[in-house]
Amino acid sequence: MADPVRIALVYPTVLGTYGDGGNATVLTQRLRWRGIDAETIDVGIDHSVPEQADLYVLGGGEDSAQTLAVNRLGDGALNRAVDAGKTVFAVCAGFQILGETFLDGAGAVHPGLGLIDCRTDRLDGPRAVGELLGDSALDGVGTVTGYENHGGRTVLGPDATPFATVRSGIGNGDAAGDGAIQGNVVATYLHGPALARNPELADALLRRVVGELDPLDDAEELELRRERFAAITRAKVTRWRRQWRPPARQ
Ligand code: GLN
């Protein structure tokens, strides 16, 4: 029998603040629903990332937690896995630590893992908190939704391309882009968990690992997507109504 597909959930005790561990559950479950043996490996902060996993998932966390995680990842195991062609999906703090450098809330610059050509400093305005909606650049993924909650602003260099163009929300905070794609590394500011809210994105990642996939009945996921699109539209209309002022009388 073939070995199970191994989904490594990297340091959920420190990169688990925003529920992104659900991404690993979604990936594993979508394989099992198709009769493909799969398992999630929770990697503890005291351990090195296993180099034999098939797909690596990193989530969001506070500034101090992400500094802890990047120090641990400095042992090079994740970089070696990426060099060996493994796929990585990273969210928010997970995204920032894969870049060249990131700035924490106290103003200290930290080196990242250099897996994505990007640098993170701080947003000029208030923290970006709320729904985020965009159109993904990944084949077959289409519109993606989630929520964002970050103070970092990420500027991409020439080797990385945005994961999505932003229709509503802040994303990277640079020029209407969210996240990054660089080789087999895909990153975004979308929480949700992103893969529960965007099953096409989960399958796009899984296809990189196991090839073509049978379709699934995603009726419940599509219902959730409809509900989220409606909520974003309602929030936009409410914002517009609050900001609208009647033109002054001449
Ligand atoms: N601490 C980082 C920031 O505020 C990441 C936050 C997060 O992962 N949601 O930008």
Coordinates of N, CA and C and ligand atoms in Angstrom, one line a residue:
M1 N 0.8 -1.2 0.0 CA 0.0 0.0 0.0 C 0.9 1.3 0.0
A2 N 0.4 2.3 -0.7 CA 1.2 3.5 -0.8 C 1.2 4.2 0.6
D3 N 2.3 4.9 0.8 CA 2.4 5.7 2.1 C 1.3 6.8 2.1
P4 N 0.8 7.2 3.3 CA -0.2 8.3 3.3 C 0.5 9.6 2.9
V5 N -0.3 10.4 2.3 CA 0.1 11.8 2.0 C 0.3 12.5 3.3
R6 N 1.4 13.1 3.6 CA 1.7 13.7 4.9 C 1.6 15.3 4.8
I7 N 0.6 15.8 5.6 CA 0.4 17.3 5.6 C 1.0 17.7 7.0
A8 N 2.1 18.5 6.9 CA 2.8 18.9 8.1 C 2.2 20.3 8.6
L9 N 1.6 20.3 9.7 CA 1.1 21.6 10.3 C 2.2 22.1 11.2
V10 N 2.9 23.2 10.7 CA 4.1 23.7 11.4 C 3.8 24.6 12.6
Y11 N 4.2 24.1 13.7 CA 4.2 24.9 15.0 C 2.8 25.5 15.3
P12 N 1.8 24.6 15.4 CA 0.4 25.2 15.7 C 0.3 25.8 17.1
T13 N 1.2 25.5 18.0 CA 1.1 26.1 19.3 C 1.5 27.5 19.3
V14 N 2.3 27.9 18.3 CA 2.7 29.4 18.2 C 2.1 30.0 17.0
L15 N 1.8 29.3 15.9 CA 1.2 29.8 14.7 C -0.2 29.3 14.6
G16 N -1.0 29.4 15.7 CA -2.4 28.8 15.7 C -3.4 29.8 16.2
T17 N -3.0 31.1 16.3 CA -3.9 32.1 16.9 C -5.2 32.3 16.2
Y18 N -5.1 32.2 14.9 CA -6.3 32.6 14.0 C -7.0 31.4 13.4
G19 N -6.8 30.2 14.0 CA -7.5 29.0 13.5 C -7.0 28.5 12.2
D20 N -5.8 28.8 11.8 CA -5.3 28.4 10.5 C -5.0 26.9 10.5
G21 N -4.9 26.3 11.6 CA -4.7 24.8 11.7 C -5.8 24.1 10.9
G22 N -6.9 24.7 10.8 CA -8.0 24.1 10.0 C -7.6 23.8 8.5
N23 N -6.6 24.6 8.0 CA -6.2 24.3 6.7 C -5.6 22.9 6.5
A24 N -4.9 22.5 7.5 CA -4.3 21.1 7.4 C -5.4 20.1 7.5
T25 N -6.4 20.3 8.3 CA -7.6 19.4 8.4 C -8.3 19.3 7.1
V26 N -8.5 20.5 6.4 CA -9.2 20.5 5.2 C -8.4 19.7 4.1
L27 N -7.1 19.9 4.0 CA -6.3 19.2 3.0 C -6.3 17.7 3.2
T28 N -6.2 17.3 4.5 CA -6.2 15.9 4.8 C -7.6 15.3 4.5
Q29 N -8.6 16.0 4.9 CA -10.0 15.4 4.7 C -10.4 15.4 3.2
R30 N -10.0 16.4 2.5 CA -10.3 16.3 1.0 C -9.6 15.2 0.3
L31 N -8.5 14.8 0.8 CA -7.9 13.6 0.2 C -8.6 12.3 0.6
R32 N -8.9 12.2 1.9 CA -9.6 11.1 2.5 C -11.0 10.9 1.8
W33 N -11.7 12.0 1.6 CA -13.0 11.9 0.9 C -12.9 11.2 -0.5
R34 N -11.7 11.4 -1.0 CA -11.5 10.8 -2.4 C -10.8 9.4 -2.3
G35 N -10.7 8.9 -1.1 CA -10.2 7.5 -0.9 C -8.7 7.5 -1.0
I36 N -8.0 8.7 -0.8 CA -6.6 8.8 -0.8 C -6.1 8.9 0.7
D37 N -5.3 7.9 1.1 CA -4.8 7.9 2.5 C -4.0 9.2 2.8
A38 N -4.3 9.8 3.9 CA -3.6 11.1 4.2 C -3.6 11.3 5.7
E39 N -2.5 12.0 6.2 CA -2.5 12.2 7.7 C -1.9 13.6 7.9
T40 N -2.4 14.2 9.0 CA -1.8 15.5 9.4 C -0.7 15.2 10.5
I41 N 0.4 15.9 10.3 CA 1.5 15.8 11.4 C 1.6 17.1 12.1
D42 N 1.2 17.2 13.4 CA 1.3 18.4 14.1 C 2.8 18.5 14.6
V43 N 3.5 19.5 14.1 CA 4.9 19.7 14.4 C 5.0 20.6 15.7
G44 N 5.6 20.0 16.8 CA 5.7 20.8 18.0 C 6.9 21.7 17.9
I45 N 6.9 22.8 18.6 CA 7.9 23.9 18.6 C 9.3 23.3 19.0
D46 N 9.3 22.2 19.8 CA 10.5 21.6 20.2 C 11.2 20.8 19.1
H47 N 10.5 20.6 18.0 CA 11.0 19.7 17.0 C 11.3 20.4 15.7
S48 N 12.2 19.8 14.9 CA 12.5 20.3 13.6 C 11.4 19.9 12.7
V49 N 11.1 20.6 11.6 CA 10.1 20.3 10.7 C 10.5 19.0 9.9
P50 N 9.7 18.0 9.8 CA 10.1 16.7 9.1 C 10.3 17.0 7.6
E51 N 11.4 16.6 7.1 CA 11.7 16.9 5.7 C 11.0 15.9 4.8
Q52 N 10.4 14.8 5.3 CA 9.7 13.9 4.4 C 8.2 14.1 4.2
A53 N 7.7 15.2 4.8 CA 6.3 15.5 4.5 C 6.1 15.9 3.1
D54 N 4.8 15.9 2.6 CA 4.5 16.2 1.2 C 4.1 17.7 1.1
L55 N 3.4 18.2 2.1 CA 2.9 19.6 2.0 C 3.0 20.2 3.4
Y56 N 3.4 21.5 3.4 CA 3.7 22.2 4.7 C 2.7 23.3 4.9
V57 N 2.1 23.5 6.0 CA 1.1 24.5 6.3 C 1.5 25.4 7.5
L58 N 1.6 26.7 7.3 CA 1.9 27.6 8.4 C 0.8 28.6 8.6
G59 N 0.5 29.0 9.8 CA -0.6 29.9 10.1 C -0.1 31.2 10.7
G60 N -1.1 32.0 11.1 CA -0.8 33.3 11.7 C -0.5 33.3 13.2
G61 N 0.0 34.3 13.7 CA 0.3 34.4 15.1 C 0.8 35.8 15.5
E62 N 0.9 36.1 16.8 CA 1.3 37.4 17.2 C 2.8 37.6 16.9
D63 N 3.3 38.8 17.0 CA 4.7 39.2 16.6 C 5.6 38.3 17.4
S64 N 5.4 38.2 18.7 CA 6.4 37.4 19.5 C 6.4 35.9 19.1
A65 N 5.2 35.4 18.8 CA 5.1 34.0 18.5 C 5.8 33.7 17.1
Q66 N 5.6 34.7 16.2 CA 6.2 34.5 14.9 C 7.7 34.6 15.0
T67 N 8.2 35.4 15.9 CA 9.7 35.4 16.1 C 10.2 34.1 16.6
L68 N 9.5 33.5 17.6 CA 9.8 32.2 18.1 C 9.9 31.2 17.0
A69 N 8.8 31.2 16.1 CA 8.7 30.2 15.0 C 9.9 30.4 14.1
V70 N 10.2 31.6 13.7 CA 11.3 31.8 12.7 C 12.6 31.4 13.2
N71 N 12.8 31.6 14.6 CA 14.1 31.2 15.2 C 14.2 29.7 15.0
R72 N 13.1 29.0 15.3 CA 13.2 27.5 15.3 C 13.4 27.0 13.8
L73 N 12.7 27.7 12.9 CA 12.8 27.3 11.5 C 14.2 27.7 10.9
G74 N 15.0 28.4 11.6 CA 16.3 28.8 11.1 C 17.2 27.6 11.0
D75 N 16.8 26.4 11.5 CA 17.7 25.2 11.3 C 17.7 24.7 9.9
G76 N 16.9 25.3 9.0 CA 17.0 25.0 7.6 C 16.2 23.9 7.0
A77 N 15.5 23.2 7.9 CA 14.7 22.0 7.5 C 13.6 22.4 6.5
L78 N 12.9 23.5 6.7 CA 11.8 23.8 5.7 C 12.5 24.3 4.4
N79 N 13.6 25.0 4.5 CA 14.3 25.4 3.2 C 14.7 24.2 2.4
R80 N 15.2 23.2 3.1 CA 15.6 22.0 2.4 C 14.4 21.3 1.7
A81 N 13.3 21.3 2.5 CA 12.1 20.6 1.9 C 11.6 21.4 0.6
V82 N 11.7 22.7 0.7 CA 11.3 23.5 -0.5 C 12.3 23.3 -1.6
D83 N 13.6 23.2 -1.3 CA 14.6 22.9 -2.4 C 14.3 21.6 -3.0
A84 N 13.8 20.7 -2.2 CA 13.5 19.3 -2.7 C 12.1 19.3 -3.5
G85 N 11.5 20.5 -3.7 CA 10.3 20.6 -4.5 C 9.0 20.5 -3.7
K86 N 9.0 20.5 -2.4 CA 7.8 20.3 -1.6 C 6.9 21.6 -1.7
T87 N 5.6 21.5 -1.5 CA 4.7 22.6 -1.5 C 4.5 23.2 -0.1
V88 N 4.4 24.5 0.0 CA 4.2 25.2 1.2 C 3.0 26.1 1.1
F89 N 2.1 26.1 2.0 CA 1.0 27.1 2.1 C 1.1 27.9 3.4
A90 N 1.3 29.2 3.3 CA 1.5 30.0 4.5 C 0.5 31.2 4.6
V91 N 0.1 31.4 5.8 CA -0.9 32.5 6.1 C -0.3 33.5 7.0
C92 N -0.4 34.8 6.7 CA -0.2 36.0 7.5 C 1.2 35.9 8.2
A93 N 1.3 35.7 9.5 CA 2.7 35.6 10.1 C 3.5 34.5 9.4
G94 N 2.8 33.4 9.0 CA 3.5 32.3 8.3 C 4.1 32.9 7.0
F95 N 3.3 33.7 6.3 CA 3.8 34.4 5.0 C 5.0 35.3 5.3
Q96 N 4.8 36.1 6.4 CA 5.9 37.1 6.7 C 7.2 36.4 7.0
I97 N 7.2 35.3 7.7 CA 8.4 34.7 8.1 C 9.1 33.9 6.9
L98 N 8.4 33.7 5.8 CA 9.0 33.1 4.7 C 9.7 34.1 3.8
G99 N 9.5 35.4 4.1 CA 10.1 36.4 3.3 C 11.6 36.7 3.7
E100 N 12.1 37.8 3.1 CA 13.6 38.1 3.4 C 13.7 38.7 4.8
T101 N 12.8 39.7 5.2 CA 12.8 40.3 6.5 C 11.4 40.7 6.9
F102 N 11.2 40.8 8.2 CA 9.9 41.4 8.7 C 10.2 42.2 9.9
L103 N 9.4 43.2 10.1 CA 9.5 44.1 11.2 C 8.5 43.8 12.3
D104 N 8.9 43.7 13.6 CA 7.8 43.5 14.6 C 7.2 44.8 15.1
G105 N 6.2 44.7 15.9 CA 5.5 45.9 16.4 C 6.4 46.8 17.2
A106 N 7.5 46.3 17.8 CA 8.5 47.1 18.6 C 9.5 47.8 17.7
G107 N 9.5 47.5 16.4 CA 10.4 48.2 15.4 C 11.7 47.4 15.2
A108 N 11.7 46.1 15.6 CA 12.9 45.3 15.4 C 12.8 44.6 14.0
V109 N 13.9 44.6 13.3 CA 13.9 43.8 12.0 C 14.4 42.4 12.2
H110 N 13.6 41.4 11.7 CA 14.0 40.0 11.9 C 14.3 39.4 10.5
P111 N 15.4 38.6 10.4 CA 15.5 37.9 9.1 C 14.5 36.8 8.9
G112 N 14.0 36.6 7.7 CA 13.1 35.5 7.5 C 13.8 34.4 6.8
L113 N 13.1 33.4 6.3 CA 13.7 32.2 5.7 C 14.2 32.5 4.2
G114 N 13.8 33.6 3.6 CA 14.2 33.9 2.3 C 13.6 33.0 1.2
L115 N 12.5 32.4 1.5 CA 11.8 31.5 0.5 C 10.9 32.3 -0.4
I116 N 10.6 33.5 0.0 CA 9.7 34.4 -0.9 C 10.5 35.7 -1.0
D117 N 10.5 36.3 -2.2 CA 11.2 37.6 -2.4 C 10.3 38.7 -2.0
C118 N 10.2 38.9 -0.6 CA 9.4 40.0 -0.1 C 9.9 40.5 1.2
R119 N 9.5 41.7 1.6 CA 9.9 42.3 2.9 C 8.7 42.9 3.5
T120 N 8.6 42.7 4.9 CA 7.4 43.2 5.6 C 7.8 44.2 6.6
D121 N 7.2 45.4 6.4 CA 7.3 46.5 7.5 C 6.0 46.7 8.1
R122 N 5.6 47.9 8.4 CA 4.3 48.1 9.1 C 3.4 49.0 8.2
L123 N 2.1 48.7 8.2 CA 1.1 49.5 7.5 C 1.2 50.9 8.1
D124 N 1.0 51.9 7.2 CA 0.9 53.3 7.6 C -0.3 53.6 8.5
G125 N -1.4 53.0 8.1 CA -2.7 53.3 8.8 C -2.9 52.4 9.9
P126 N -4.2 52.2 10.3 CA -4.5 51.3 11.4 C -4.3 49.8 11.0
R127 N -4.3 48.9 11.9 CA -4.2 47.5 11.7 C -5.3 47.1 10.7
A128 N -5.0 46.2 9.7 CA -5.9 45.7 8.7 C -6.8 44.6 9.4
V129 N -8.0 44.9 9.6 CA -8.9 43.9 10.3 C -10.2 43.9 9.5
G130 N -10.6 42.7 9.0 CA -11.9 42.6 8.4 C -11.9 41.6 7.2
E131 N -13.0 41.6 6.5 CA -13.1 40.6 5.4 C -12.1 41.1 4.2
L132 N -11.6 40.1 3.6 CA -10.7 40.3 2.4 C -11.2 39.5 1.3
L133 N -11.3 40.1 0.1 CA -11.9 39.4 -1.1 C -10.9 39.7 -2.2
G134 N -10.6 38.7 -3.0 CA -9.7 38.9 -4.2 C -9.9 37.9 -5.2
D135 N -9.2 38.1 -6.3 CA -9.2 37.1 -7.4 C -7.8 36.5 -7.5
S136 N -7.8 35.2 -7.3 CA -6.5 34.5 -7.2 C -5.8 34.3 -8.6
A137 N -4.5 34.4 -8.6 CA -3.7 34.2 -9.8 C -3.5 32.8 -10.1
L138 N -3.8 31.9 -9.1 CA -3.6 30.5 -9.3 C -4.6 29.9 -10.2
D139 N -4.2 29.0 -11.2 CA -5.1 28.4 -12.1 C -6.3 27.8 -11.5
G140 N -7.5 28.1 -11.9 CA -8.7 27.4 -11.5 C -9.2 27.8 -10.1
V141 N -8.6 28.7 -9.5 CA -9.0 29.0 -8.1 C -10.1 30.1 -8.0
G142 N -10.0 31.1 -8.9 CA -11.0 32.1 -9.0 C -11.1 33.1 -7.8
T143 N -12.3 33.5 -7.4 CA -12.4 34.5 -6.3 C -12.2 33.8 -5.0
V144 N -11.4 34.5 -4.1 CA -11.1 33.9 -2.8 C -11.5 34.9 -1.7
T145 N -12.0 34.4 -0.6 CA -12.4 35.2 0.5 C -11.8 34.7 1.8
G146 N -11.8 35.6 2.8 CA -11.3 35.2 4.1 C -11.4 36.5 5.0
Y147 N -10.7 36.4 6.2 CA -10.6 37.7 6.9 C -9.1 37.9 7.2
E148 N -8.8 39.2 7.4 CA -7.4 39.6 7.6 C -7.4 40.2 9.0
N149 N -6.2 40.2 9.6 CA -6.0 40.8 10.9 C -4.5 40.9 11.1
H150 N -3.9 42.0 10.6 CA -2.5 42.2 10.7 C -2.0 43.7 10.7
G151 N -0.8 43.9 11.2 CA -0.3 45.2 11.2 C 0.8 45.4 10.2
G152 N 1.3 44.2 9.6 CA 2.4 44.2 8.6 C 1.9 44.6 7.2
R153 N 2.9 45.3 6.5 CA 2.7 45.5 5.1 C 3.8 44.8 4.3
T154 N 3.5 44.1 3.3 CA 4.4 43.3 2.6 C 4.6 43.8 1.2
V155 N 5.9 44.0 0.9 CA 6.2 44.5 -0.5 C 7.0 43.4 -1.2
L156 N 6.5 43.0 -2.4 CA 7.1 41.9 -3.1 C 8.2 42.3 -4.0
G157 N 9.2 41.5 -4.1 CA 10.3 41.7 -5.1 C 10.0 41.1 -6.4
P158 N 10.9 41.2 -7.4 CA 10.6 40.7 -8.7 C 10.4 39.1 -8.8
D159 N 11.0 38.4 -7.9 CA 10.9 36.9 -8.0 C 9.5 36.4 -7.5
A160 N 8.7 37.2 -6.9 CA 7.4 36.7 -6.3 C 6.3 37.5 -7.1
T161 N 5.2 36.8 -7.3 CA 4.0 37.4 -7.9 C 2.9 37.4 -6.9
P162 N 2.0 38.3 -6.9 CA 0.9 38.3 -5.9 C 0.0 37.1 -6.1
F163 N -0.4 36.5 -5.0 CA -1.4 35.4 -5.0 C -2.7 35.8 -5.5
A164 N -3.1 37.0 -5.2 CA -4.5 37.5 -5.6 C -4.4 39.0 -5.8
T165 N -5.3 39.5 -6.7 CA -5.6 41.0 -6.7 C -6.8 41.2 -5.8
V166 N -6.6 42.3 -5.0 CA -7.6 42.6 -3.9 C -8.8 43.4 -4.5
R167 N -10.0 42.9 -4.2 CA -11.2 43.6 -4.6 C -11.8 44.4 -3.4
S168 N -11.6 43.8 -2.2 CA -12.1 44.4 -1.0 C -11.2 44.1 0.2
G169 N -10.7 45.0 1.0 CA -9.8 44.8 2.1 C -8.4 45.3 1.7
I170 N -7.4 44.9 2.5 CA -6.1 45.5 2.4 C -5.1 44.6 1.8
G171 N -5.0 43.3 2.2 CA -4.0 42.4 1.7 C -2.6 42.8 2.0
N172 N -1.7 42.8 1.1 CA -0.3 43.1 1.3 C -0.1 44.6 1.7
G173 N -1.1 45.4 1.3 CA -1.0 46.9 1.7 C -0.1 47.6 0.8
D174 N 0.4 47.0 -0.4 CA 1.3 47.7 -1.3 C 0.5 48.3 -2.4
A175 N 0.2 47.5 -3.4 CA -0.6 48.0 -4.6 C -1.7 47.0 -5.0
A176 N -2.6 46.9 -4.1 CA -3.8 46.1 -4.4 C -3.5 44.6 -4.6
G177 N -2.5 44.1 -4.1 CA -2.2 42.6 -4.2 C -2.3 42.0 -2.8
D178 N -2.6 40.7 -2.8 CA -2.5 39.9 -1.6 C -1.6 38.7 -1.8
G179 N -0.7 38.5 -0.8 CA 0.0 37.2 -0.7 C 1.1 37.2 -1.8
A180 N 1.6 36.0 -2.0 CA 2.7 35.8 -3.0 C 2.7 34.3 -3.5
I181 N 3.2 34.2 -4.7 CA 3.5 32.8 -5.2 C 4.9 32.9 -5.7
Q182 N 5.7 31.9 -5.3 CA 7.1 31.8 -5.7 C 7.4 30.3 -5.8
G183 N 7.4 29.8 -7.0 CA 7.6 28.3 -7.2 C 6.5 27.6 -6.5
N184 N 6.9 26.7 -5.6 CA 5.9 25.8 -4.9 C 5.4 26.5 -3.6
V185 N 5.8 27.7 -3.3 CA 5.4 28.4 -2.1 C 4.2 29.3 -2.4
V186 N 3.1 29.1 -1.7 CA 1.9 30.0 -1.9 C 1.6 30.6 -0.5
A187 N 1.4 31.9 -0.5 CA 1.2 32.6 0.7 C 0.1 33.7 0.6
T188 N -0.6 34.0 1.7 CA -1.7 34.9 1.7 C -1.9 35.5 3.0
Y189 N -2.7 36.6 3.1 CA -3.1 37.1 4.4 C -4.5 36.6 4.8
L190 N -5.1 35.7 4.0 CA -6.5 35.2 4.2 C -6.5 34.2 5.4
H191 N -7.2 34.5 6.4 CA -7.6 33.5 7.5 C -9.0 33.1 7.1
G192 N -9.5 32.1 7.9 CA -10.9 31.7 7.6 C -11.4 30.4 8.3
P193 N -10.7 29.3 8.3 CA -9.4 29.0 7.6 C -9.6 29.2 6.1
A194 N -8.6 29.7 5.4 CA -8.7 30.0 4.0 C -9.1 28.8 3.1
L195 N -8.7 27.6 3.5 CA -9.0 26.4 2.6 C -10.4 25.9 2.9
A196 N -11.0 26.2 4.1 CA -12.4 25.8 4.3 C -13.3 26.8 3.5
R197 N -12.9 28.0 3.4 CA -13.7 29.0 2.7 C -13.5 29.0 1.2
N198 N -12.3 28.4 0.8 CA -12.0 28.4 -0.7 C -11.5 27.0 -1.1
P199 N -12.5 26.0 -1.2 CA -12.1 24.6 -1.5 C -11.3 24.5 -2.8
E200 N -11.5 25.4 -3.8 CA -10.7 25.3 -5.1 C -9.3 25.6 -4.8
L201 N -9.0 26.4 -3.8 CA -7.6 26.7 -3.4 C -7.0 25.4 -2.8
A202 N -7.7 24.8 -1.9 CA -7.2 23.5 -1.3 C -6.9 22.5 -2.4
D203 N -7.8 22.4 -3.4 CA -7.5 21.4 -4.4 C -6.3 21.8 -5.3
A204 N -6.2 23.1 -5.6 CA -5.1 23.5 -6.4 C -3.7 23.2 -5.7
L205 N -3.7 23.3 -4.4 CA -2.5 22.9 -3.6 C -2.3 21.4 -3.7
L206 N -3.4 20.6 -3.5 CA -3.3 19.2 -3.5 C -2.9 18.6 -4.8
R207 N -3.3 19.3 -5.9 CA -3.0 18.8 -7.2 C -1.4 18.9 -7.4
R208 N -0.8 19.8 -6.8 CA 0.6 20.0 -6.9 C 1.3 18.7 -6.3
V209 N 0.6 18.1 -5.4 CA 1.2 16.9 -4.6 C 0.8 15.6 -5.2
V210 N -0.5 15.4 -5.6 CA -1.0 14.1 -6.0 C -1.4 14.1 -7.4
G211 N -1.4 15.2 -8.2 CA -1.9 15.2 -9.5 C -3.4 15.4 -9.6
E212 N -4.0 15.0 -10.7 CA -5.4 15.2 -10.9 C -6.3 14.6 -9.8
L213 N -7.4 15.3 -9.5 CA -8.3 14.9 -8.4 C -9.7 14.7 -8.9
D214 N -10.4 13.7 -8.3 CA -11.8 13.5 -8.6 C -12.6 14.7 -8.0
P215 N -13.7 15.1 -8.7 CA -14.5 16.2 -8.1 C -15.2 15.8 -6.8
L216 N -15.5 16.7 -5.9 CA -16.2 16.4 -4.6 C -17.6 17.2 -4.7
D217 N -18.5 16.7 -3.8 CA -19.7 17.5 -3.7 C -19.5 18.6 -2.7
D218 N -19.3 19.8 -3.1 CA -19.0 21.0 -2.3 C -20.2 21.9 -2.0
A219 N -21.4 21.3 -1.9 CA -22.6 22.1 -1.7 C -22.5 22.9 -0.5
E220 N -22.0 22.3 0.7 CA -22.0 23.1 1.9 C -21.0 24.2 1.8
E221 N -19.8 23.9 1.2 CA -18.8 24.9 1.1 C -19.3 26.1 0.2
L222 N -20.0 25.7 -0.9 CA -20.5 26.8 -1.8 C -21.6 27.6 -1.1
E223 N -22.3 27.0 -0.2 CA -23.3 27.8 0.6 C -22.6 28.8 1.5
L224 N -21.5 28.3 2.2 CA -20.7 29.2 3.0 C -20.2 30.4 2.2
R225 N -19.7 30.1 1.0 CA -19.2 31.1 0.1 C -20.2 32.2 -0.2
R226 N -21.4 31.7 -0.6 CA -22.5 32.6 -0.9 C -22.8 33.5 0.3
E227 N -22.9 32.9 1.5 CA -23.2 33.7 2.7 C -22.1 34.7 2.9
R228 N -20.8 34.4 2.7 CA -19.7 35.3 2.9 C -19.7 36.5 1.9
F229 N -20.0 36.1 0.6 CA -20.0 37.2 -0.4 C -21.1 38.2 -0.1
A230 N -22.3 37.6 0.4 CA -23.4 38.5 0.7 C -23.0 39.4 1.9
A231 N -22.3 38.8 2.9 CA -21.9 39.6 4.1 C -20.9 40.8 3.6
I232 N -20.0 40.5 2.7 CA -19.0 41.5 2.3 C -19.8 42.6 1.5
T233 N -20.7 42.2 0.7 CA -21.5 43.2 -0.1 C -22.3 44.1 0.9
R234 N -23.0 43.4 1.9 CA -23.7 44.2 2.9 C -22.8 45.2 3.6
A235 N -21.6 44.7 4.0 CA -20.7 45.6 4.8 C -20.3 46.8 3.9
K236 N -20.1 46.5 2.6 CA -19.7 47.6 1.7 C -20.8 48.7 1.6
V237 N -22.0 48.2 1.4 CA -23.1 49.1 1.3 C -23.3 49.9 2.5
T238 N -23.2 49.3 3.7 CA -23.3 50.0 5.0 C -22.2 51.1 5.1
R239 N -21.0 50.7 4.8 CA -19.9 51.7 4.8 C -20.2 52.9 3.9
W240 N -20.6 52.6 2.7 CA -20.9 53.6 1.7 C -22.0 54.5 2.2
R241 N -23.1 53.9 2.8 CA -24.2 54.8 3.3 C -23.7 55.7 4.5
R242 N -22.8 55.1 5.3 CA -22.3 55.9 6.5 C -21.5 57.1 6.0
Q243 N -20.7 56.8 4.9 CA -19.8 57.9 4.4 C -20.5 58.9 3.5
W244 N -21.6 58.5 2.9 CA -22.3 59.4 1.9 C -22.9 60.6 2.6
R245 N -22.7 61.8 2.1 CA -23.3 63.0 2.5 C -24.0 63.6 1.4
P246 N -25.2 64.2 1.6 CA -25.9 64.8 0.5 C -25.1 66.0 0.0
P247 N -25.1 66.3 -1.3 CA -24.4 67.4 -1.8 C -24.9 68.7 -1.2
A248 N -23.9 69.6 -0.9 CA -24.3 70.9 -0.2 C -25.2 71.7 -1.2
R249 N -26.3 72.4 -0.6 CA -27.2 73.2 -1.5 C -26.4 74.4 -2.0
Q250 N -26.7 74.8 -3.2 CA -26.0 76.0 -3.8 C -26.7 77.2 -3.3
Ligands
GLN1 N1 2.0 39.7 13.8 C1 1.8 39.9 12.4 C2 1.1 41.2 12.0 O1 0.4 41.8 12.8 C3 0.9 38.7 11.8 C4 -0.5 38.7 12.3 C5 -1.3 37.5 11.9 O2 -0.7 36.4 11.7 N2 -2.6 37.6 11.7 O3 1.3 41.7 10.9

